[in-house]
């Protein structure tokens, strides 16, 4: 009997081991097949989005300029549906943790692409969506190949420019005035890229005479096409101003869906909006307490107003008088980068890679008009290249506008901006993102995670003692109110019909922003949707996750380990990173 039972036990263990081995083999097979699928997915994606591929450092598609036609949209939808059918063949349970995130990212990208094409239809109303400047800029100013090779690529691209802009004019059946004006301004940058400097480069190149002449003809045809588009936009503007143009407010149904697709968050659009309203009250309370302690240092003898928010604004206005000179704005940003890097190293907050420097430069002309500062990181296909911190110089501002801008980016807030955009914010996070073993996570980057990290970095640096003063904490609270207010503006404009007068009151009186900053943010909220909510969304999710990990690990919690584990998952949505870190 004992012998029989022993045989049964051996059989059970053997069968169990066989099942486990078979399960492992299935999982291995599924992961290998999924890796092959990802390569196929990306090849199809780049054919549809060559400009995106070039931005990420993959240049084999640079000569392609996709024309927005109904036939091409149908081809795009067909490719999305075919890829989705292949994706659904994989079972999440058989994929490893990294591939599970990649599965979710691809699934979200395909759903987003179909929704944008069938439902959002920006090609019918967003005049700024048509612009060859980004692709031309990448070819003309790239150094991935010699000049002659790049000029031949440019020549092939420019063949389709007339048809591209002809299609654009036909597609704009219900343009918004706001996007029309942006399209007009940014295409002026496209014209400048096709100007004398390019013609000089063609003339001095070693291309043969026939190729030079062909390229010059194509440049002139392209300039004419861009000029015709700009003229068409001018005419459309006149017509729209006479009538009732389409509103740039997208409404609750579209906004809720766009927020869900783009931010990929545990929060809904309405939930993060309500959370932002509560956060505004909380931050106001903190700022009032700090103001009470600093009042006599800056406004001794001045009676405190009964309105506490007015009291805070009076102190902020006084502190904001300390700022860099107009002509030194870009240089001061450049000076602060090594100081921030040294602090991160000394406090052991993150491991940094000195081989990937951050280069501060004036923002290229064709990129201006939406934000004053941003980071342009190398794509996953060109990881060794520099990361640029693009800063809009103040040359185009009047004296009054420049002073207002500099008061907004005063001595304290300029440092917070540099943490956010530079170290250890966007620049540092994107360096880590490009080190991810999965290129999918680098490419299909989640905006809320990226923006959330930059906002989290600001608070974390101050918590760890960077420039630890009441003034800095007050100004960081003011800066944090910006991301909070971004969320309120975003939802209120597109869903609740917020008017400019009320928006300016919110930004200037309640969020303590300067008029120039508020004016620019109003323009931005009319041009974008759901993106302004990403900052507070990502920040909230990351800070919540850190609290969870602290509670789980107790005394063994290590801040550097948390940062590096979090960033090791690449540019993935926080909700998926959370699942893996909690597990």
Coordinates of C-alpha atoms in Angstrom, one line a residue:
X1 CA 0.0 0.0 0.0
X2 CA 2.8 2.3 0.9
X3 CA 4.5 1.5 -2.3
X4 CA 1.3 2.3 -4.2
X5 CA 0.9 5.6 -2.5
X6 CA 4.5 6.5 -3.2
X7 CA 4.0 5.7 -6.8
X8 CA 0.9 7.9 -6.9
X9 CA 2.8 10.8 -5.3
X10 CA 5.7 10.4 -7.7
X11 CA 3.2 10.4 -10.6
X12 CA 1.4 13.6 -9.3
X13 CA 4.7 15.4 -8.8
X14 CA 5.8 14.3 -12.3
X15 CA 2.6 15.4 -13.9
X16 CA 2.8 18.7 -12.1
X17 CA 6.4 19.2 -13.1
X18 CA 5.5 18.4 -16.7
X19 CA 2.6 20.9 -16.6
X20 CA 4.9 23.6 -15.1
X21 CA 7.5 22.9 -17.7
X22 CA 4.9 23.0 -20.5
X23 CA 3.6 26.3 -19.1
X24 CA 7.1 27.8 -19.1
X25 CA 7.6 26.6 -22.7
X26 CA 4.3 28.2 -23.8
X27 CA 5.2 31.5 -22.0
X28 CA 8.7 31.5 -23.6
X29 CA 7.2 30.8 -27.0
X30 CA 4.6 33.5 -26.5
X31 CA 7.2 36.1 -25.5
X32 CA 9.4 35.3 -28.4
X33 CA 6.5 35.6 -30.8
X34 CA 5.4 38.8 -29.1
X35 CA 8.9 40.3 -29.6
X36 CA 8.6 39.5 -33.4
X37 CA 5.1 41.0 -33.4
X38 CA 6.5 44.3 -31.8
X39 CA 9.0 44.6 -34.6
X40 CA 6.2 44.1 -37.2
X41 CA 4.0 46.7 -35.4
X42 CA 6.8 49.3 -35.4
X43 CA 7.5 48.9 -39.1
X44 CA 3.9 49.5 -40.0
X45 CA 3.8 52.4 -37.6
X46 CA 6.7 54.2 -39.1
X47 CA 5.3 53.9 -42.6
X48 CA 2.2 55.7 -41.4
X49 CA 4.2 58.2 -39.2
X50 CA 7.5 58.9 -40.9
X51 CA 7.9 62.3 -39.1
X52 CA 7.6 60.5 -35.8
X53 CA 10.2 57.9 -36.8
X54 CA 12.6 60.7 -37.8
X55 CA 12.0 62.5 -34.5
X56 CA 13.0 59.3 -32.6
X57 CA 16.1 59.0 -34.7
X58 CA 15.1 56.4 -37.3
X59 CA 15.7 58.0 -40.7
X60 CA 15.0 55.4 -43.3
X61 CA 11.5 56.8 -43.7
X62 CA 12.6 60.5 -44.0
X63 CA 11.7 60.8 -47.6
X64 CA 8.0 59.9 -47.0
X65 CA 5.4 62.6 -46.8
X66 CA 2.0 61.1 -46.2
X67 CA -0.9 63.0 -47.7
X68 CA -4.1 63.3 -45.7
X69 CA -6.7 61.8 -48.1
X70 CA -9.7 59.6 -47.5
X71 CA -8.0 56.7 -49.4
X72 CA -4.9 57.0 -47.1
X73 CA -7.1 57.2 -44.0
X74 CA -8.9 54.0 -45.0
X75 CA -5.5 52.3 -45.5
X76 CA -4.5 53.5 -42.1
X77 CA -7.6 52.1 -40.5
X78 CA -7.2 48.8 -42.3
X79 CA -3.6 48.5 -41.0
X80 CA -4.7 49.3 -37.4
X81 CA -7.5 46.7 -37.5
X82 CA -5.1 44.0 -38.9
X83 CA -2.5 44.8 -36.2
X84 CA -5.2 44.7 -33.5
X85 CA -6.3 41.2 -34.7
X86 CA -2.8 40.0 -34.4
X87 CA -2.4 41.6 -30.9
X88 CA -5.5 39.9 -29.6
X89 CA -4.0 36.5 -30.4
X90 CA -1.6 36.9 -27.4
X91 CA -2.8 36.1 -23.9
X92 CA -1.6 38.5 -21.2
X93 CA -1.1 35.7 -18.7
X94 CA 1.5 34.1 -21.0
X95 CA 3.6 37.3 -21.3
X96 CA 6.3 38.5 -18.9
X97 CA 5.9 41.7 -16.9
X98 CA 7.7 43.9 -19.4
X99 CA 5.7 42.5 -22.4
X100 CA 2.4 43.0 -20.5
X101 CA 3.1 46.7 -20.3
X102 CA 4.1 46.7 -24.0
X103 CA 0.8 44.9 -24.8
X104 CA -1.2 47.5 -23.0
X105 CA 0.7 50.4 -24.8
X106 CA 0.2 48.9 -28.2
X107 CA -3.4 48.2 -27.5
X108 CA -3.9 51.8 -26.4
X109 CA -2.0 53.2 -29.4
X110 CA -4.2 51.2 -31.9
X111 CA -7.4 52.2 -30.2
X112 CA -6.2 55.9 -30.1
X113 CA -5.3 55.8 -33.8
X114 CA -8.8 54.5 -34.8
X115 CA -10.5 57.0 -32.5
X116 CA -8.5 59.9 -33.8
X117 CA -9.3 59.0 -37.4
X118 CA -13.0 58.0 -37.1
X119 CA -14.2 60.3 -34.3
X120 CA -11.8 63.1 -33.4
X121 CA -11.1 64.1 -37.0
X122 CA -8.5 66.8 -36.3
X123 CA -7.7 66.8 -40.0
X124 CA -11.0 68.6 -40.6
X125 CA -10.4 71.5 -38.2
X126 CA -6.8 71.7 -37.1
X127 CA -4.9 73.8 -39.6
X128 CA -1.7 73.6 -37.5
X129 CA -1.7 69.8 -38.2
X130 CA -0.4 70.5 -41.7
X131 CA 3.2 71.6 -41.6
X132 CA 6.3 70.2 -43.3
X133 CA 8.7 72.2 -41.1
X134 CA 9.4 69.4 -38.7
X135 CA 10.4 66.9 -41.3
X136 CA 12.3 69.5 -43.4
X137 CA 14.1 70.7 -40.2
X138 CA 15.1 67.2 -39.3
X139 CA 16.6 66.6 -42.7
X140 CA 18.3 69.9 -43.3
X141 CA 19.8 70.2 -39.8
X142 CA 20.5 66.5 -39.2
X143 CA 23.9 65.0 -39.0
X144 CA 22.9 61.4 -39.4
X145 CA 24.3 61.4 -43.0
X146 CA 26.4 63.7 -45.2
X147 CA 24.9 66.8 -46.7
X148 CA 24.5 65.3 -50.2
X149 CA 22.7 62.3 -48.9
X150 CA 20.3 64.4 -46.9
X151 CA 19.7 66.8 -49.8
X152 CA 18.7 63.8 -51.9
X153 CA 16.3 62.6 -49.2
X154 CA 14.9 66.2 -49.0
X155 CA 14.4 66.2 -52.8
X156 CA 12.4 63.0 -52.6
X157 CA 10.3 64.4 -49.7
X158 CA 9.5 67.7 -51.5
X159 CA 8.0 66.0 -54.5
X160 CA 4.8 65.5 -52.5
X161 CA 4.6 68.9 -50.8
X162 CA 2.2 70.5 -53.4
X163 CA -0.2 67.6 -53.1
X164 CA 0.2 67.6 -49.3
X165 CA -0.9 71.2 -49.0
X166 CA -3.6 71.0 -51.6
X167 CA -5.1 68.1 -49.6
X168 CA -4.8 70.2 -46.4
X169 CA -6.9 73.0 -47.9
X170 CA -9.6 70.6 -49.1
X171 CA -9.7 68.8 -45.7
X172 CA -10.2 72.0 -43.6
X173 CA -14.0 71.9 -43.9
X174 CA -14.7 73.2 -40.3
X175 CA -11.5 74.9 -39.1
X176 CA -11.3 76.6 -35.7
X177 CA -10.0 80.1 -35.6
X178 CA -7.4 79.3 -32.9
X179 CA -5.8 76.4 -34.8
X180 CA -6.0 78.4 -38.0
X181 CA -3.8 81.2 -36.5
X182 CA -1.3 78.7 -35.2
X183 CA -1.1 77.0 -38.5
X184 CA -0.5 80.3 -40.2
X185 CA 2.3 81.3 -37.8
X186 CA 4.1 78.0 -37.8
X187 CA 4.0 77.6 -41.5
X188 CA 5.9 80.9 -41.8
X189 CA 8.7 78.9 -40.1
X190 CA 8.3 76.3 -42.9
X191 CA 8.8 79.1 -45.5
X192 CA 12.0 80.3 -43.7
X193 CA 13.4 76.7 -43.8
X194 CA 13.0 76.7 -47.6
X195 CA 14.8 80.1 -47.9
X196 CA 18.2 81.4 -49.0
X197 CA 20.2 79.3 -46.5
X198 CA 18.9 76.1 -48.0
X199 CA 19.5 77.3 -51.6
X200 CA 23.1 78.2 -50.6
X201 CA 23.6 74.7 -49.1
X202 CA 22.4 73.2 -52.4
X203 CA 24.7 75.4 -54.4
X204 CA 27.8 74.6 -52.4
X205 CA 27.0 70.8 -52.2
X206 CA 28.8 68.2 -54.4
X207 CA 25.5 67.1 -56.0
X208 CA 25.8 67.1 -59.8
X209 CA 24.3 70.0 -61.7
X210 CA 21.1 68.0 -62.7
X211 CA 20.3 67.0 -59.2
X212 CA 20.9 70.6 -57.9
X213 CA 18.6 72.0 -60.5
X214 CA 15.9 69.4 -59.8
X215 CA 16.1 70.1 -56.0
X216 CA 15.9 73.9 -56.5
X217 CA 12.8 73.5 -58.7
X218 CA 11.2 71.3 -56.0
X219 CA 12.1 73.9 -53.3
X220 CA 10.5 76.6 -55.3
X221 CA 7.4 74.5 -55.9
X222 CA 7.2 73.7 -52.1
X223 CA 7.6 77.4 -51.2
X224 CA 4.7 78.2 -53.5
X225 CA 2.6 75.4 -51.9
X226 CA 3.3 76.7 -48.4
X227 CA 2.6 80.2 -49.5
X228 CA -0.7 79.1 -51.1
X229 CA -1.6 77.4 -47.9
X230 CA -0.8 80.5 -45.8
X231 CA -2.9 82.6 -48.2
X232 CA -5.8 80.1 -47.9
X233 CA -5.6 80.3 -44.2
X234 CA -5.7 84.1 -44.4
X235 CA -8.9 83.9 -46.5
X236 CA -10.4 81.3 -44.2
X237 CA -9.7 83.6 -41.3
X238 CA -11.6 86.5 -42.9
X239 CA -14.6 84.2 -43.6
X240 CA -14.6 82.8 -40.1
X241 CA -14.4 86.3 -38.5
X242 CA -17.5 87.2 -40.5
X243 CA -19.5 84.1 -39.4
X244 CA -19.5 81.7 -36.5
X245 CA -16.4 79.5 -36.6
X246 CA -16.3 76.1 -35.1
X247 CA -15.4 76.2 -31.4
X248 CA -12.1 74.7 -30.3
X249 CA -14.0 73.4 -27.2
X250 CA -14.3 69.6 -27.8
X251 CA -17.1 68.9 -25.3
X252 CA -17.4 66.3 -22.5
X253 CA -17.8 63.2 -24.6
X254 CA -14.7 63.8 -26.6
X255 CA -12.7 65.2 -23.7
X256 CA -13.4 62.2 -21.4
X257 CA -12.3 59.8 -24.1
X258 CA -9.3 61.8 -25.1
X259 CA -8.2 62.1 -21.5
X260 CA -8.6 58.4 -21.0
X261 CA -6.6 57.4 -24.1
X262 CA -3.8 60.0 -23.8
X263 CA -3.3 59.9 -20.0
X264 CA -4.1 56.2 -19.5
X265 CA -4.6 56.9 -15.8
X266 CA -6.4 55.3 -12.8
X267 CA -8.3 58.6 -12.7
X268 CA -11.1 59.7 -15.0
X269 CA -11.1 63.2 -16.4
X270 CA -13.8 64.3 -13.9
X271 CA -12.1 62.7 -11.0
X272 CA -8.8 64.5 -11.6
X273 CA -10.7 67.7 -12.1
X274 CA -12.4 67.4 -8.7
X275 CA -9.1 66.4 -7.1
X276 CA -7.5 69.5 -8.5
X277 CA -10.2 71.7 -7.0
X278 CA -9.5 70.2 -3.6
X279 CA -5.7 70.5 -4.1
X280 CA -6.1 74.2 -4.9
X281 CA -7.8 74.8 -1.5
X282 CA -5.1 72.8 0.3
X283 CA -2.2 74.7 -1.4
X284 CA -3.9 78.0 -0.6
X285 CA -3.9 77.1 3.1
X286 CA -0.2 76.3 3.0
X287 CA 0.7 79.5 1.2
X288 CA -1.3 81.6 3.7
X289 CA 0.7 80.1 6.6
X290 CA 4.1 80.8 4.9
X291 CA 3.0 84.3 4.0
X292 CA 2.3 85.1 7.6
X293 CA 5.8 84.1 8.6
X294 CA 7.5 86.1 5.8
X295 CA 5.3 89.3 5.8
X296 CA 7.4 91.4 8.0
X297 CA 10.6 90.5 6.2
X298 CA 9.3 92.0 2.9
X299 CA 6.4 94.2 3.8
X300 CA 7.1 95.6 7.2
X301 CA 4.8 98.4 8.1
X302 CA 2.3 97.4 5.4
X303 CA -1.1 96.4 6.8
X304 CA -2.1 92.8 6.0
X305 CA -5.3 92.8 3.9
X306 CA -8.3 90.9 5.3
X307 CA -8.5 88.8 2.1
X308 CA -5.9 86.1 2.7
X309 CA -5.4 85.3 -1.0
X310 CA -4.8 89.0 -1.7
X311 CA -2.2 88.9 1.1
X312 CA -0.4 86.0 -0.5
X313 CA -0.4 87.7 -3.9
X314 CA 1.0 90.9 -2.4
X315 CA 4.0 89.0 -0.9
X316 CA 4.6 86.9 -4.1
X317 CA 4.6 90.1 -6.1
X318 CA 7.2 91.6 -3.8
X319 CA 9.4 88.5 -3.9
X320 CA 9.0 88.2 -7.6
X321 CA 10.9 91.5 -8.1
X322 CA 14.1 89.4 -7.7
X323 CA 14.8 88.0 -11.2
X324 CA 17.5 87.7 -13.8
X325 CA 18.1 90.4 -16.3
X326 CA 16.3 90.0 -19.6
X327 CA 19.4 89.5 -21.7
X328 CA 20.8 86.9 -19.3
X329 CA 17.7 84.6 -19.2
X330 CA 19.0 81.8 -21.4
X331 CA 22.6 82.0 -19.9
X332 CA 21.2 81.7 -16.3
X333 CA 19.4 78.5 -17.2
X334 CA 22.6 77.2 -18.7
X335 CA 24.5 78.1 -15.4
X336 CA 22.1 76.3 -13.1
X337 CA 22.3 72.8 -14.7
X338 CA 25.6 71.7 -13.1
X339 CA 24.4 73.0 -9.7
X340 CA 21.3 70.8 -9.9
X341 CA 23.3 67.8 -11.1
X342 CA 25.7 68.2 -8.2
X343 CA 22.8 68.3 -5.7
X344 CA 21.3 65.0 -7.0
X345 CA 24.7 63.3 -6.8
X346 CA 25.5 64.6 -3.3
X347 CA 22.2 63.5 -1.9
X348 CA 22.2 60.2 -3.6
X349 CA 18.8 60.6 -5.3
X350 CA 19.6 59.0 -8.6
X351 CA 22.4 57.6 -10.7
X352 CA 23.3 60.1 -13.4
X353 CA 25.0 59.4 -16.8
X354 CA 27.6 62.2 -17.5
X355 CA 28.1 60.8 -21.0
X356 CA 24.7 62.2 -22.0
X357 CA 24.9 66.0 -21.5
X358 CA 22.0 68.4 -21.4
X359 CA 22.5 71.2 -24.0
X360 CA 20.7 74.5 -23.4
X361 CA 19.8 76.3 -26.6
X362 CA 17.4 78.9 -28.0
X363 CA 14.3 77.2 -29.2
X364 CA 14.2 76.8 -33.0
X365 CA 11.8 79.2 -34.6
X366 CA 9.4 76.6 -36.0
X367 CA 8.8 75.2 -32.5
X368 CA 7.8 78.4 -30.9
X369 CA 4.3 79.5 -30.1
X370 CA 3.0 76.9 -27.6
X371 CA 5.4 76.8 -24.7
X372 CA 8.4 78.9 -23.5
X373 CA 10.6 76.0 -22.5
X374 CA 10.8 72.3 -23.3
X375 CA 13.2 69.4 -23.6
X376 CA 14.0 67.7 -26.9
X377 CA 15.5 64.3 -26.1
X378 CA 17.2 61.9 -28.5
X379 CA 15.0 59.1 -29.7
X380 CA 15.6 55.4 -28.9
X381 CA 17.2 55.0 -32.3
X382 CA 19.9 57.6 -31.6
X383 CA 20.5 57.2 -27.8
X384 CA 24.0 58.7 -28.0
X385 CA 22.9 62.1 -29.2
X386 CA 22.5 65.2 -27.1
X387 CA 19.4 66.2 -25.3
X388 CA 18.4 69.8 -25.8
X389 CA 16.7 72.2 -23.3
X390 CA 14.9 74.6 -25.7
X391 CA 14.3 78.0 -24.3
X392 CA 12.4 80.8 -26.1
X393 CA 14.5 84.0 -25.9
X394 CA 12.8 87.2 -24.9
X395 CA 13.7 89.1 -28.1
X396 CA 10.1 89.3 -29.3
X397 CA 8.7 90.6 -26.1
X398 CA 8.0 94.3 -25.4
X399 CA 9.6 95.7 -22.3
X400 CA 6.3 95.3 -20.4
X401 CA 5.8 91.7 -21.6
X402 CA 9.5 90.8 -20.8
X403 CA 9.2 92.2 -17.2
X404 CA 5.9 90.3 -16.7
X405 CA 7.6 87.1 -18.0
X406 CA 10.6 87.5 -15.8
X407 CA 8.5 88.2 -12.7
X408 CA 6.7 85.0 -13.4
X409 CA 10.1 83.1 -13.8
X410 CA 11.7 84.9 -10.9
X411 CA 14.8 83.9 -9.0
X412 CA 13.0 81.0 -7.3
X413 CA 10.7 79.8 -10.0
X414 CA 13.4 79.7 -12.6
X415 CA 15.2 77.1 -10.4
X416 CA 12.0 75.1 -10.2
X417 CA 11.5 75.3 -14.0
X418 CA 15.0 74.0 -14.4
X419 CA 14.4 71.1 -12.0
X420 CA 11.2 70.4 -14.0
X421 CA 12.6 70.6 -17.5
X422 CA 16.2 69.6 -16.7
X423 CA 17.6 67.8 -13.6
X424 CA 16.2 65.6 -12.3
X425 CA 13.0 66.2 -14.2
X426 CA 12.4 65.6 -17.9
X427 CA 16.0 65.3 -19.0
X428 CA 16.9 62.8 -16.3
X429 CA 13.7 60.7 -16.8
X430 CA 14.1 60.6 -20.5
X431 CA 17.7 59.4 -20.3
X432 CA 16.4 56.5 -18.1
X433 CA 13.5 56.0 -20.5
X434 CA 15.9 55.5 -23.4
X435 CA 17.8 52.9 -21.4
X436 CA 14.7 50.7 -21.1
X437 CA 15.3 47.3 -22.7
X438 CA 11.9 47.6 -24.4
X439 CA 11.9 50.1 -27.2
X440 CA 8.1 50.1 -27.2
X441 CA 8.1 51.9 -23.8
X442 CA 10.4 54.6 -25.2
X443 CA 8.4 55.1 -28.3
X444 CA 4.8 54.9 -27.0
X445 CA 5.6 57.1 -24.1
X446 CA 2.9 58.0 -21.6
X447 CA 2.7 61.8 -21.3
X448 CA 1.2 61.8 -17.8
X449 CA 4.0 59.7 -16.4
X450 CA 6.6 62.0 -18.1
X451 CA 5.0 65.2 -17.0
X452 CA 4.1 63.7 -13.6
X453 CA 7.7 62.8 -12.9
X454 CA 8.9 66.3 -13.7
X455 CA 6.3 67.7 -11.2
X456 CA 7.2 65.1 -8.6
X457 CA 10.9 66.0 -9.0
X458 CA 10.3 69.6 -8.0
X459 CA 8.7 68.7 -4.7
X460 CA 11.1 65.8 -4.0
X461 CA 14.2 68.1 -4.5
X462 CA 12.8 70.6 -2.0
X463 CA 11.9 67.8 0.4
X464 CA 15.5 66.7 0.3
X465 CA 16.8 70.2 1.2
X466 CA 17.4 71.9 -2.2
X467 CA 17.4 75.7 -1.6
X468 CA 15.4 75.1 1.6
X469 CA 13.8 78.5 2.4
X470 CA 10.3 79.7 3.1
X471 CA 10.5 81.8 -0.1
X472 CA 11.3 78.7 -2.2
X473 CA 8.5 76.7 -0.6
X474 CA 6.1 79.6 -1.3
X475 CA 7.1 79.8 -4.9
X476 CA 7.1 76.1 -5.4
X477 CA 3.5 76.2 -4.1
X478 CA 2.8 78.9 -6.6
X479 CA 4.3 76.7 -9.3
X480 CA 2.4 73.6 -8.2
X481 CA -0.8 75.7 -8.5
X482 CA 0.1 76.0 -12.2
X483 CA -0.3 72.2 -12.8
X484 CA -3.4 72.2 -10.6
X485 CA -4.8 75.1 -12.4
X486 CA -3.9 73.5 -15.8
X487 CA -6.2 70.7 -14.9
X488 CA -9.0 73.0 -13.9
X489 CA -8.6 75.1 -17.0
X490 CA -8.4 72.1 -19.3
X491 CA -11.7 70.5 -18.1
X492 CA -13.5 73.8 -17.5
X493 CA -12.7 75.1 -21.0
X494 CA -13.6 72.0 -22.9
X495 CA -16.4 70.7 -20.8
X496 CA -17.8 73.6 -18.7
X497 CA -17.6 76.4 -21.2
X498 CA -15.1 78.5 -19.2
X499 CA -14.8 82.0 -20.5
X500 CA -11.6 84.0 -20.8
X501 CA -12.4 86.5 -18.2
X502 CA -13.0 83.8 -15.6
X503 CA -9.9 81.9 -16.7
X504 CA -7.8 85.0 -16.3
X505 CA -9.3 85.5 -12.8
X506 CA -8.4 81.9 -11.9
X507 CA -4.9 82.1 -13.1
X508 CA -3.9 85.7 -12.0
X509 CA -5.9 86.1 -8.8
X510 CA -6.1 82.5 -7.5
X511 CA -3.0 81.0 -9.0
X512 CA -0.8 84.1 -8.7
X513 CA 0.4 84.0 -12.3
X514 CA 1.6 87.0 -14.2
X515 CA -0.6 88.4 -17.0
X516 CA 1.8 87.4 -19.8
X517 CA 1.9 83.8 -18.5
X518 CA -1.9 83.7 -18.1
X519 CA -2.4 85.0 -21.6
X520 CA -0.1 82.4 -23.1
X521 CA -1.8 79.6 -21.1
X522 CA -5.2 80.7 -22.3
X523 CA -4.0 80.4 -25.9
X524 CA -2.6 77.0 -25.0
X525 CA -5.8 75.7 -23.6
X526 CA -7.7 76.7 -26.7
X527 CA -5.2 74.8 -28.9
X528 CA -4.9 71.6 -26.9
X529 CA -7.1 69.2 -24.9
X530 CA -6.4 66.7 -22.2
X531 CA -2.6 67.4 -22.3
X532 CA -2.8 70.2 -19.7
X533 CA -4.3 67.7 -17.3
X534 CA -1.4 65.3 -17.6
X535 CA 0.9 67.2 -15.2
X536 CA -1.3 66.9 -12.1
X537 CA -2.5 63.4 -13.1
X538 CA 0.9 62.0 -13.3
X539 CA 2.1 63.8 -10.2
X540 CA -0.8 62.5 -8.1
X541 CA -0.2 58.9 -9.3
X542 CA 3.5 59.0 -8.6
X543 CA 3.2 60.6 -5.2
X544 CA 0.5 58.2 -4.2
X545 CA 2.7 55.3 -5.3
X546 CA 5.6 56.5 -3.3
X547 CA 3.4 56.7 -0.2
X548 CA 2.2 53.1 -0.9
X549 CA 5.7 51.8 -1.2
X550 CA 6.8 53.6 2.0
X551 CA 3.9 51.9 3.8
X552 CA 4.8 48.5 2.4
X553 CA 8.5 48.7 3.0
X554 CA 8.6 50.6 6.3
X555 CA 12.1 51.3 7.5
X556 CA 13.6 49.5 4.5
X557 CA 12.3 52.0 2.1
X558 CA 15.1 53.7 0.1
X559 CA 14.3 56.8 -1.9
X560 CA 17.0 56.2 -4.6
X561 CA 15.9 52.6 -5.0
X562 CA 12.3 53.8 -5.4
X563 CA 13.4 56.3 -8.1
X564 CA 15.5 53.9 -10.0
X565 CA 13.0 51.1 -9.9
X566 CA 10.2 53.4 -11.0
X567 CA 12.2 54.8 -13.9
X568 CA 13.5 51.4 -15.0
X569 CA 10.1 50.6 -16.5
X570 CA 10.5 53.2 -19.1
X571 CA 7.9 55.8 -20.1
X572 CA 5.0 53.5 -19.1
X573 CA 1.6 54.6 -17.6
X574 CA 2.0 54.9 -13.8
X575 CA -0.9 52.5 -13.2
X576 CA 1.0 49.7 -14.9
X577 CA 4.3 50.6 -13.2
X578 CA 2.3 50.5 -9.9
X579 CA 1.0 47.0 -10.5
X580 CA 4.6 45.7 -11.0
X581 CA 6.1 47.6 -8.1
X582 CA 3.4 46.6 -5.6
X583 CA 3.7 43.0 -6.7

